[in-house]
Coordinates of C-alpha atoms in Angstrom, one line a residue:
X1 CA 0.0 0.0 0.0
X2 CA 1.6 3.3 -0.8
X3 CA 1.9 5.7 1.1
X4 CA -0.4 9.1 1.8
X5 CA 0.8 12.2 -0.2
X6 CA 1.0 15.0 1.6
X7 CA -1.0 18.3 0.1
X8 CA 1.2 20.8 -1.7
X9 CA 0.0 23.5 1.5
X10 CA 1.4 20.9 3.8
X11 CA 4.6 19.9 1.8
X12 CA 5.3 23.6 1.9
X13 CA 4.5 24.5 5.2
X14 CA 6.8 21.7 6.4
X15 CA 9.6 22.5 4.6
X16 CA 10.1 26.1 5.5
X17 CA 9.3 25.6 8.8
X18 CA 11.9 23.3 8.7
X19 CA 14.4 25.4 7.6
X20 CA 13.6 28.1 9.5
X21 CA 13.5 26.3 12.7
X22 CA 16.8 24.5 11.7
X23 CA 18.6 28.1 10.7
X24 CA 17.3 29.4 14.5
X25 CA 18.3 26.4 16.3
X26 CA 22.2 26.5 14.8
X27 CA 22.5 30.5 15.1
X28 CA 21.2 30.2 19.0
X29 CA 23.6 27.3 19.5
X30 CA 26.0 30.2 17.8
X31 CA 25.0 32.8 19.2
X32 CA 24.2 31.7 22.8
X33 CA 27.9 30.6 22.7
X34 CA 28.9 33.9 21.9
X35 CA 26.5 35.8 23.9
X36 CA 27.8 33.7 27.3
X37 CA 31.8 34.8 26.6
X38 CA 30.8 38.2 25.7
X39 CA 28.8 38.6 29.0
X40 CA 31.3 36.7 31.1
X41 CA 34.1 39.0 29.4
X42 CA 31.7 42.3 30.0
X43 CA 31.6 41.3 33.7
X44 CA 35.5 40.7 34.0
X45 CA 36.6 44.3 32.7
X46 CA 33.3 45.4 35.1
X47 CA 35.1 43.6 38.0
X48 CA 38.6 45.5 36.3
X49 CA 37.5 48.4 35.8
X50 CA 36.6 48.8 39.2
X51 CA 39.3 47.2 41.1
X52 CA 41.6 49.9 39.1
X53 CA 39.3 52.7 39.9
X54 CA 39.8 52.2 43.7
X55 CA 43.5 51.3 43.4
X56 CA 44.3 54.5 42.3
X57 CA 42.0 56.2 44.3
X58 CA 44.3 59.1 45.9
X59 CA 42.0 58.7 49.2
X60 CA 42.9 54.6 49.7
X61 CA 46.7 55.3 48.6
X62 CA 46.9 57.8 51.1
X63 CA 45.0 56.2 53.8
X64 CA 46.5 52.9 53.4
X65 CA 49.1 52.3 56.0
X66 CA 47.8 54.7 58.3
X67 CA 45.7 53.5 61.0
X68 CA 43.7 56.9 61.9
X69 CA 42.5 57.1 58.0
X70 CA 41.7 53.0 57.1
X71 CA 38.2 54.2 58.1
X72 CA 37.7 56.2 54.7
X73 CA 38.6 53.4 53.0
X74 CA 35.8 51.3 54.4
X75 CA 33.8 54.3 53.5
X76 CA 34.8 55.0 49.7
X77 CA 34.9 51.2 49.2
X78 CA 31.4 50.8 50.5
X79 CA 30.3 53.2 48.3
X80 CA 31.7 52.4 45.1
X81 CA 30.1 49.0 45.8
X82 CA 26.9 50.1 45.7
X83 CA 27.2 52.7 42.9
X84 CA 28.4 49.7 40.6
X85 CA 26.3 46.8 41.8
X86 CA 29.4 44.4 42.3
X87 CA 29.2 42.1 45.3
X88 CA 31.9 43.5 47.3
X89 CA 34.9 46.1 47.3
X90 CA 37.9 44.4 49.7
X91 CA 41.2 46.2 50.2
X92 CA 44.4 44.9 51.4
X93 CA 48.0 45.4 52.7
X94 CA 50.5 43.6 52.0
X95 CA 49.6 41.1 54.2
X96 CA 46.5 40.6 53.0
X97 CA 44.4 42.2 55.9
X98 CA 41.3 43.6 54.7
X99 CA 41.1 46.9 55.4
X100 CA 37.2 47.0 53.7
X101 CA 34.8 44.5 53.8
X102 CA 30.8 44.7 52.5
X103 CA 30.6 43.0 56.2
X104 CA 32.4 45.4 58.9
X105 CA 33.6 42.5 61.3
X106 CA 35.0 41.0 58.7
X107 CA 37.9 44.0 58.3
X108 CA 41.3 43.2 60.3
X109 CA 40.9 40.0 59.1
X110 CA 42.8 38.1 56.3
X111 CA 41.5 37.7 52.7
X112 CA 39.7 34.4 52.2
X113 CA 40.2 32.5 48.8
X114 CA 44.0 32.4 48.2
X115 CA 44.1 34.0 44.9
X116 CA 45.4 37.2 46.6
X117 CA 49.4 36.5 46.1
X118 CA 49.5 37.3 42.8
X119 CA 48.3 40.4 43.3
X120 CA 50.4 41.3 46.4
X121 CA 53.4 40.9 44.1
X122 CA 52.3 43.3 41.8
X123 CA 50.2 41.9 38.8
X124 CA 46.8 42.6 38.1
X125 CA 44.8 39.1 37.5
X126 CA 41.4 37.5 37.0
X127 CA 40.3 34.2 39.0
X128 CA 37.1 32.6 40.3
X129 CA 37.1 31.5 44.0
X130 CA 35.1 31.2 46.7
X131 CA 35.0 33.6 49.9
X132 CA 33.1 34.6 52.9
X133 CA 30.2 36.0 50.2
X134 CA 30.2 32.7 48.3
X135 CA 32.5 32.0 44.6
X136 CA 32.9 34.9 42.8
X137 CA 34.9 36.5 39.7
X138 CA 37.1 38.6 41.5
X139 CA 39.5 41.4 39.9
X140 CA 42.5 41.8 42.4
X141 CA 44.4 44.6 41.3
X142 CA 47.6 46.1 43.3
X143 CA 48.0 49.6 44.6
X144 CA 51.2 51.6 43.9
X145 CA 52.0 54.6 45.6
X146 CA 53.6 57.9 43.7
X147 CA 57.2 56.2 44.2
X148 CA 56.0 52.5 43.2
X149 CA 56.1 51.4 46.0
X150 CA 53.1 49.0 46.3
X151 CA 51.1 49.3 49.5
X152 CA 48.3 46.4 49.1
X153 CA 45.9 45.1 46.7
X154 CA 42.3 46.0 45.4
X155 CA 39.8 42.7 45.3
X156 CA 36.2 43.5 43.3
X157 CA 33.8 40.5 43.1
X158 CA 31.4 40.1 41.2
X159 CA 28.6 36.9 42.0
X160 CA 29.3 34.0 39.9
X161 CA 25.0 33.0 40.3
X162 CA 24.8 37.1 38.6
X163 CA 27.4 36.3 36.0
X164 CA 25.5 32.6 35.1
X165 CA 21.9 35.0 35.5
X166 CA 23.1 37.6 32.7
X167 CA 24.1 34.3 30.7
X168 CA 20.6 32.5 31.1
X169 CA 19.1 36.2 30.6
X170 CA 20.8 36.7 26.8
X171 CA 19.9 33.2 26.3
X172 CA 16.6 33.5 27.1
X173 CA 16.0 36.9 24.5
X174 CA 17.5 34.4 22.1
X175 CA 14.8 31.4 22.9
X176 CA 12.3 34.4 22.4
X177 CA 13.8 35.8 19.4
X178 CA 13.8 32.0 18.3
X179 CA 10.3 31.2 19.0
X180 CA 8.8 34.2 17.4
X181 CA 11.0 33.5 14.5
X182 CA 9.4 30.1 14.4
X183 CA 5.9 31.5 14.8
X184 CA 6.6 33.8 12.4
X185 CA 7.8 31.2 9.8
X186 CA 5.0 29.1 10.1
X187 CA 2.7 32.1 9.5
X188 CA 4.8 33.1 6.0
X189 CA 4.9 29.5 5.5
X190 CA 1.2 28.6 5.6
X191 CA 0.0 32.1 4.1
X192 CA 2.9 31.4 1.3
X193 CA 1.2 27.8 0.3
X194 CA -2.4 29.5 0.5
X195 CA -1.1 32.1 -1.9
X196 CA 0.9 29.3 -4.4
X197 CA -2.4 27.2 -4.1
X198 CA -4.2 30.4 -5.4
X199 CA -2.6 30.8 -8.5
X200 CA -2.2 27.0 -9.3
X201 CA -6.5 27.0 -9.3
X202 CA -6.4 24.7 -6.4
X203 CA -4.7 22.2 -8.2
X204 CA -1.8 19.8 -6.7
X205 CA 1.4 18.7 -8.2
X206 CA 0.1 15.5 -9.4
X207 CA -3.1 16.7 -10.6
X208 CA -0.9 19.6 -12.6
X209 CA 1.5 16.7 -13.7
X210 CA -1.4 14.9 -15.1
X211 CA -2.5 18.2 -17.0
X212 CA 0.2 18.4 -19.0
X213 CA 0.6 14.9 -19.9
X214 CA -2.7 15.7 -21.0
X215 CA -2.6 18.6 -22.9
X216 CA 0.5 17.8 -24.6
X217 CA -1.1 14.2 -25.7
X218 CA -4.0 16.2 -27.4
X219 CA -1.6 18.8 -28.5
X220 CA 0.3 15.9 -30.3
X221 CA -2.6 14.1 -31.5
X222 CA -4.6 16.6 -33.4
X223 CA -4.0 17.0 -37.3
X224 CA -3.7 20.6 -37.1
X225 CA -0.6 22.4 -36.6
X226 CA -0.2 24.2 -33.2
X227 CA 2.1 27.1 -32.3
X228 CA 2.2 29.2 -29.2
X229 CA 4.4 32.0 -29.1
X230 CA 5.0 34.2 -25.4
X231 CA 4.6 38.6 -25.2
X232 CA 7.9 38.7 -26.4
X233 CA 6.7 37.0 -30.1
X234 CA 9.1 33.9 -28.8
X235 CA 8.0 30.0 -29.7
X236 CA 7.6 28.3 -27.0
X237 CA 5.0 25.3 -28.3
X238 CA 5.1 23.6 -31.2
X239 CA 3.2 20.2 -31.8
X240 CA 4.5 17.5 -34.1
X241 CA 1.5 18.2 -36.7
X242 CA 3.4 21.8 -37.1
X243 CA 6.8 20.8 -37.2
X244 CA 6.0 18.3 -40.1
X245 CA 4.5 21.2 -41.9
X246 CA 7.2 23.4 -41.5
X247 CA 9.6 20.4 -42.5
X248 CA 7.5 19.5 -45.8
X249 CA 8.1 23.3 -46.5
X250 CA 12.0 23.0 -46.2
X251 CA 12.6 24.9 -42.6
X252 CA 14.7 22.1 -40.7
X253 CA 15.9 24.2 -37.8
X254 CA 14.0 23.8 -34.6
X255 CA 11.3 26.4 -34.0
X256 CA 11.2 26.2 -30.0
X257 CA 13.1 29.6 -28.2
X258 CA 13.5 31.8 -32.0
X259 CA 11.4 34.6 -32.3
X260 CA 8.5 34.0 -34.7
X261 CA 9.5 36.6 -36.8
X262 CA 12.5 35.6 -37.7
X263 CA 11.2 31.5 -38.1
X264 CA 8.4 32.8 -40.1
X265 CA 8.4 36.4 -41.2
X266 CA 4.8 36.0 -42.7
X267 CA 3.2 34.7 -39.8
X268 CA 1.5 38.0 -38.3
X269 CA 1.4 36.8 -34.8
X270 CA 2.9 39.9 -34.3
X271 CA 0.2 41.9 -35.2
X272 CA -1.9 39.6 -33.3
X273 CA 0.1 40.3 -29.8
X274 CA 0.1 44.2 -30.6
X275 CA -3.9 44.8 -31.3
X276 CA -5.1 41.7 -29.2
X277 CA -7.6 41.3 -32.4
X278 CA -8.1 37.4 -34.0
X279 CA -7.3 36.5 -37.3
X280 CA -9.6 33.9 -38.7
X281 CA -8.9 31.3 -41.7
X282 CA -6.0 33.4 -43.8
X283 CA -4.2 32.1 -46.1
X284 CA -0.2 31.6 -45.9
X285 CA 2.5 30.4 -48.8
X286 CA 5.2 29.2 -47.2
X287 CA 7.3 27.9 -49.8
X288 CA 5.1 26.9 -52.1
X289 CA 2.4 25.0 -49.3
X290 CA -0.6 26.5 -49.2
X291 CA -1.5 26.7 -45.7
X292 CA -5.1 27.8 -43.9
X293 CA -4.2 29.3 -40.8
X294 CA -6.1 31.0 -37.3
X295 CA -4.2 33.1 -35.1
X296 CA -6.3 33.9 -31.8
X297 CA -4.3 36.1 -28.6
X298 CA -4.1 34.6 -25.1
X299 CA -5.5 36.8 -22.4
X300 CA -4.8 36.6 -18.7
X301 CA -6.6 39.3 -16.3
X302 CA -7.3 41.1 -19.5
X303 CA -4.0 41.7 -20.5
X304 CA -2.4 39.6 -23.2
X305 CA 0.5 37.4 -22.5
X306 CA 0.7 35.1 -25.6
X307 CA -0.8 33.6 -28.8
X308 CA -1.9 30.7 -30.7
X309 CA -1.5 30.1 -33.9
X310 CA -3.0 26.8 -35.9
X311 CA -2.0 25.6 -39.4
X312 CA -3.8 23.2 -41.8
X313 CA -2.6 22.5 -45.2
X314 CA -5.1 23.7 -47.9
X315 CA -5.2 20.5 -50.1
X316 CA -6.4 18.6 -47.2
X317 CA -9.0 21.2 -46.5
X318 CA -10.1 21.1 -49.9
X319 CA -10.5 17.5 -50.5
X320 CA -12.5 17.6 -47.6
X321 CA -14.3 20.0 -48.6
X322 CA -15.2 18.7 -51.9
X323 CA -15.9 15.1 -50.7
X324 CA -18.5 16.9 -48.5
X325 CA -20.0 19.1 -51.7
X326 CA -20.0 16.6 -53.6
X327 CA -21.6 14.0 -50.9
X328 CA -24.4 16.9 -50.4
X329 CA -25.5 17.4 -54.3
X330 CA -25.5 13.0 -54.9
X331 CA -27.9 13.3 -51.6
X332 CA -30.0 16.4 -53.2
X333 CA -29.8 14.3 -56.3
X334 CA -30.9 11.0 -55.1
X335 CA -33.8 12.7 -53.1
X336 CA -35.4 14.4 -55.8
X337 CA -35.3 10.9 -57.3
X338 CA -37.0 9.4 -55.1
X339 CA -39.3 11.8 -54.4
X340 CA -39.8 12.1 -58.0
X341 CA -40.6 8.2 -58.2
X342 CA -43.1 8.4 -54.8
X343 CA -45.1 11.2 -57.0
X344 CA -45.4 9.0 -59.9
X345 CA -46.3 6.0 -57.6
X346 CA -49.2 8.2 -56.1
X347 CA -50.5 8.4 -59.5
X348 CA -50.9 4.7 -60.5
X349 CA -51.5 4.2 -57.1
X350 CA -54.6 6.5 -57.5
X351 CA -55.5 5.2 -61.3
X352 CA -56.0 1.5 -60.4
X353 CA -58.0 2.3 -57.7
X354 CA -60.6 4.2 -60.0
X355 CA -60.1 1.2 -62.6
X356 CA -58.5 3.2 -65.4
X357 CA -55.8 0.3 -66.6
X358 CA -56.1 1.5 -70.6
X359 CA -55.1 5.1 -69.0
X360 CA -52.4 3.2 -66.3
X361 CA -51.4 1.3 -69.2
X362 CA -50.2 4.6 -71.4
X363 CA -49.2 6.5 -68.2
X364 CA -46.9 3.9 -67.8
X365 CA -45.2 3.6 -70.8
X366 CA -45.3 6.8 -71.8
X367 CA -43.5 7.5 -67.9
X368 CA -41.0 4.2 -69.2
X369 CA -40.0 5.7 -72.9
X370 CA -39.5 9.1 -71.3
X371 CA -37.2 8.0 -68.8
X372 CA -35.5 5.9 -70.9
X373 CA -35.5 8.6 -73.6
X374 CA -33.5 11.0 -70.9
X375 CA -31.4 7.5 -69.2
X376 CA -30.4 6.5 -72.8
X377 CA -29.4 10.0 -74.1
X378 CA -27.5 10.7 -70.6
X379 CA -25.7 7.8 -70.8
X380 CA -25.0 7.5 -74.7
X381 CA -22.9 10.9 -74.5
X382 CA -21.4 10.8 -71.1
X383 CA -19.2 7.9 -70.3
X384 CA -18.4 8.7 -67.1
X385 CA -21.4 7.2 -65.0
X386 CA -20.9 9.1 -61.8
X387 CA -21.1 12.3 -64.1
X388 CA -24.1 10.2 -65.6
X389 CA -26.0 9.8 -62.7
X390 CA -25.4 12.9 -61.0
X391 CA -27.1 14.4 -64.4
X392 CA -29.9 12.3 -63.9
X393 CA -30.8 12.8 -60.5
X394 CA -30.7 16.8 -61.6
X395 CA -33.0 16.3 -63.6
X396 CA -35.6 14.9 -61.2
X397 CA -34.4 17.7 -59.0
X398 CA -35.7 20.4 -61.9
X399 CA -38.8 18.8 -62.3
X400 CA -39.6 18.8 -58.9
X401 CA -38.6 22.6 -58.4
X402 CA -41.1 22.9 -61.6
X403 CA -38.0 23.8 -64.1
X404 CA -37.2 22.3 -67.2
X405 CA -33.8 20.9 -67.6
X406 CA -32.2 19.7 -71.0
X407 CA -29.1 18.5 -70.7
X408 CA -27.6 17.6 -74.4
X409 CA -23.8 17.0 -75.8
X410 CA -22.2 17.8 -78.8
X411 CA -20.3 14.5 -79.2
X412 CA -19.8 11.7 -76.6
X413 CA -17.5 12.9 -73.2
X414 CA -15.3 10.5 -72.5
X415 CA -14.6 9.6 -68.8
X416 CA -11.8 11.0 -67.6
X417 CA -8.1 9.8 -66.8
X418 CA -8.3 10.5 -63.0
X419 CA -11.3 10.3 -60.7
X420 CA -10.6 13.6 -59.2
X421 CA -12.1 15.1 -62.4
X422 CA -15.4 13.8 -61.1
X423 CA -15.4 15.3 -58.4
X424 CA -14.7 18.2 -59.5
X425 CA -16.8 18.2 -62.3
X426 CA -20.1 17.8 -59.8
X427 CA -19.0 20.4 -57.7
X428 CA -18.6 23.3 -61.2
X429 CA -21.7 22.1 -62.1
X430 CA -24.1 21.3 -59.2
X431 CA -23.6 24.6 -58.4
X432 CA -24.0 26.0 -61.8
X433 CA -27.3 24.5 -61.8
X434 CA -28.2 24.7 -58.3
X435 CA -27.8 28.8 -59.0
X436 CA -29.7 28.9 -62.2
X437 CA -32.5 26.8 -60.8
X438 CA -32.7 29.5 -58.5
X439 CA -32.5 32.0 -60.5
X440 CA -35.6 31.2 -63.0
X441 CA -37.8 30.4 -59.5
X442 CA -39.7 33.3 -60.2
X443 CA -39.9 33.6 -63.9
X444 CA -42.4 32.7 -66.2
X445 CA -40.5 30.8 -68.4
X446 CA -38.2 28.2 -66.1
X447 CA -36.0 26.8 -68.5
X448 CA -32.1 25.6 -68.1
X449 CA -30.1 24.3 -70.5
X450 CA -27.1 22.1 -70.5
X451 CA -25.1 21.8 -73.2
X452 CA -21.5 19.6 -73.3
X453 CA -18.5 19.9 -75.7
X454 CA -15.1 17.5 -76.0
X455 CA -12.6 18.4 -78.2
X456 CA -9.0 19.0 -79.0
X457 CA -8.5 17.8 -75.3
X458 CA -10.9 20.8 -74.2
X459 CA -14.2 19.6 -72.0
X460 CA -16.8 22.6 -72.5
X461 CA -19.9 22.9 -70.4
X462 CA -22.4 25.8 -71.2
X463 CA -25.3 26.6 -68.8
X464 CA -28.2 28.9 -69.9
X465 CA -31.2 29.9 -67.9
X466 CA -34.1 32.3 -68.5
X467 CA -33.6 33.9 -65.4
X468 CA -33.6 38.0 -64.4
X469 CA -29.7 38.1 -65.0
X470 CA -26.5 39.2 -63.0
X471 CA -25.7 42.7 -62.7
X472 CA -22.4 44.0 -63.4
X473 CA -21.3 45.3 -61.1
X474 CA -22.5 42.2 -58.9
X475 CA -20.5 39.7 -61.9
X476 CA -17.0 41.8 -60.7
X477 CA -18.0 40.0 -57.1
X478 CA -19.6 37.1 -57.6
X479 CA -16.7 34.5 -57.5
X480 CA -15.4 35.7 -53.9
X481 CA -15.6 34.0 -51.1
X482 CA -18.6 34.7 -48.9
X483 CA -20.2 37.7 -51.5
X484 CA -23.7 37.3 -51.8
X485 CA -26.9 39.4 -52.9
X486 CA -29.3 36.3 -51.2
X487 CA -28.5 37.2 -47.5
X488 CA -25.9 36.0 -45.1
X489 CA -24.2 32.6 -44.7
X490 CA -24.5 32.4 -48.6
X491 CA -21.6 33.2 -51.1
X492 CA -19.8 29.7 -51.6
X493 CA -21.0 28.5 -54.8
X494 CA -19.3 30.3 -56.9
X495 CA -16.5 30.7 -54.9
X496 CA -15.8 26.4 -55.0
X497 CA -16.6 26.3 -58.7
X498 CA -13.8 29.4 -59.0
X499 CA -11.3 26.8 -56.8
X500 CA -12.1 23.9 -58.5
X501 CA -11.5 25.6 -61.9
X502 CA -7.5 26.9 -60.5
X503 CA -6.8 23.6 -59.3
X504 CA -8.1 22.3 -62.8
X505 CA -6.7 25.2 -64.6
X506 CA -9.8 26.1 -66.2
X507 CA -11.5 29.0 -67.4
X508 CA -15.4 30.4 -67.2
X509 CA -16.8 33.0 -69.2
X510 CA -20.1 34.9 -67.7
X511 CA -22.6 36.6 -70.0
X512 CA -25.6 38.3 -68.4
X513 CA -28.3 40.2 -69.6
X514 CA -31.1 41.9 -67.2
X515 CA -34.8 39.7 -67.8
X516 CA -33.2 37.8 -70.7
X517 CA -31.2 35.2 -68.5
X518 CA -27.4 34.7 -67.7
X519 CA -24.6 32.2 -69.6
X520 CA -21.9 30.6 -68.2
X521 CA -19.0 29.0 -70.7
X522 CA -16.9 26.7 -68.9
X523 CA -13.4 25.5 -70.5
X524 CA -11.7 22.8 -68.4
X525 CA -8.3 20.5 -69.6
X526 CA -9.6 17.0 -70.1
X527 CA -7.4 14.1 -69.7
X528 CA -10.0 11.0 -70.7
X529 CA -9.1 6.9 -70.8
X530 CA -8.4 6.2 -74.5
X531 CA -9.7 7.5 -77.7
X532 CA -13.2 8.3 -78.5
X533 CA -14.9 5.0 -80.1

């Protein structure tokens, strides 16, 4: 069983107060180290200080020695004890007799503690010992008349239990300073995992792990080129669709940390970062690859810190697209056949139930030798029977949108070399007809003709309606994409049967006339299977 994860708040939270506790704890082992030797050495020169004060105090040089004036010594030393808080002020003669004592009986009487002989033979030195008063850090000093001569010695004492309580005292402001620093870690440390928590939406590390494995799987997986670039214009995603684009296209060098501009100076993400505005399906040539591209900006708290950019090669778009046109008209097609068929059904239906089988009987064979009439002249001039049977269903099509359609050939059309052509040919002319079905809707006369011509390797396709005609100024805009004078989401037509003829490199010829109908002359490259029989 594994085991339980700690929460990122909690990882973090432990860890700084962690460190913080572990940086306190070795600075007050430090410090309190240092602290103790500095108090310890602030209390010796005290003691010092003192011990010098007195012995060259005029008053205890003078009075020392002489019996009527040891009593201002008593006096003086007394007093300096109290001003400077030390435990007690003791001077000597040479024989170590006290001559001061912070306890009056005790003066007459020898030092107690032994460390006095240094001192009575003239050097200044620094001991601990125990006295009448307890152990102490005593100063004992020696006192030197005018000549040099020295007279006694100067003992200042300080309490060892008030040395070791200014110790424990620094110590203790360092436990303070330690636990407040503690306290005050914990505090940063929790309001620090609160505030990364924030900004990572809640999430954990996992959970953000398993993000990105995430997002870069579908980043890898879709077809579409992806590119992210940061405010600075520099490339910091790429997916593998992209980079095989950019590879068909020649650019080798990897795309990850250049600036966009320089990788691709045509790619107007720039632009993009600078007015925050999208840029929806444009088209890009990079190096001869036709390319469809979006470029969106990425916005965080309204200000924009990135963009997107996605790439699709054209040709895949427009086989796509054409598989779905051409999909859509063989479903129009077929549904206008059957629909056709159900009418005619109705009607026989209807005639056998009233008994009229002499009427049935011509109905039906006149119904048979006309579609056989319009099967049989489809099919005798154009070989190719998807072209065949798209022209067929178009007919039913025009009779159900009350239209007459003739469709007719100057000389047999050969089917063509490449199936691609077929395609092609029902998107030029479902549309073609589509538009001029729509066109004589509201005429009086709703006629359409179709007309083909194959020759000198030259397919030529003429449509003619009886509509109310194309204005001019209307035929300068027809073939873009999206223009249209029937409303919005219209416009694409003319605009597939214009791409379909540049990847066919055909031609088309318009010729309109207000109330007297419109002609379009199409001249397309045919490559057919054989010779003509």
């Amino acid at each position: 069983m594994k085991g339980r994860k700690w929460s990122l708040q909690m990882t973090i939270t432990l860890l700084v107060c962690g460190v913080v506790a572990l940086s306190l704890l070795v600075t007050d082992i430090l410090t309190s180290r240092t602290i103790a030797a500095n108090i310890e050495k602030s209390q010796e020169e005290k003691a010092t200080n003192v011990a010098r004060m007195v012995a060259h105090s005029q008053l205890v040089i003078e009075a020392l020695g002489k019996q009527d004036e040891e009593r201002s010594i008593q006096d003086f030393a007394e007093e300096t004890r109290r001003f400077t808080h030390v435990q007690f002020v003791v001077v000597m003669d040479m024989n170590g007799i006290r001559k001061s004592h912070p306890d009056p009986a005790k003066i007459g009487k020898r030092f107690v503690g032994g460390d006095e002989g240094i001192a009575l033979k003239g050097k200044e030195h620094i001991s601990i010992s125990k006295g009448t008063l307890g152990t102490s850090l005593r100063s004992l000093t020696p006192i030197f008349d005018h000549t040099g001569k020295q007279l006694g010695a100067v003992a200042v004492g300080i309490s060892l239990n008030d040395v070791q309580k200014a110790v424990s005292q620094g110590r203790n402001n360092i436990y303070t300073g330690t636990l407040l620093g503690i306290v005050a870690g914990i505090l940063g440390a929790v309001l620090l995992a609160r505030y990364i928590k924030r900004i990572l939406f809640g999430l954990e590390p996992s959970a953000i792990a398993k993000l990105l494995q995430e997002r870069d799987a579908i980043l890898q997986s879709v077809r579409e080129g992806i590119v992210a670039v940061d405010q600075e214009s520099r490339i910091t995603l790429v997916n593998k669709a992209a980079l095989r684009l950019f590879h068909k296209a020649g650019l080798a060098q990897e795309p990850r940390g250049m600036k966009m501009e320089e990788y691709l100076s045509n790619s107007r993400l720039g632009w993009v970062l600078k007015t925050g505005q999208t840029d929806p399906d444009h088209e890009m040539v990079l190096n001869g690859i036709t390319l469809v591209v979006n470029r969106v900006p990425v916005f965080l708290n309204d200000k924009i810190v990135g963009a997107v950019s996605t790439f699709r090669d054209k040709t895949e778009i427009q086989q796509l697209a054409e598989q779905l046109t051409g999909v859509r008209l063989y479903a129009e097609a077929l549904r206008a056949q059957s629909h056709e068929f159900m009418n005619k059904l109705h009607v026989i239906l209807g005639m056998s139930h009233m008994g009229l089988y002499d009427q049935l009987t011509n109905y039906i064979s006149e119904l048979v030798n006309h579609r056989n009439n319009e099967i049989g002249a489809i099919s005798r001039n154009i070989k190719d029977p998807v072209l065949a049977g798209f022209l067929i269903g178009k007919l039913s099509y025009a009779r159900e949108a009350a239209a007459e359609l003739h469709i007719s050939s100057e000389r047999e059309v050969p089917e063509p070399l490449h199936s691609y052509m077929s395609h092609e040919l029902i998107t030029i002319l479902g549309n073609l007809i589509d538009n001029a079905l729509e066109a004589v809707s509201n005429c009086p006369r709703r006629q359409i003709e179709v007309h083909f011509d194959y020759g000198d390797d030259i397919l030529t396709i003429e449509v003619k309606d009886t509509g109310v005609g194309i204005e001019k100024e209307t035929q300068n805009h027809m073939f873009e994409r999206g223009f249209s004078t029937k409303g919005e989401d219209r416009g694409l037509g003319l605009f597939l049967i214009s791409q379909s003829l540049d990847r066919l490199g055909g031609e088309i010829e318009i010729s309109s006339k207000p109330s007297q109908g419109t002609r379009f002359v199409v001249y397309i490259p045919y490559d057919c299977k054989g010779d003509i029989e």
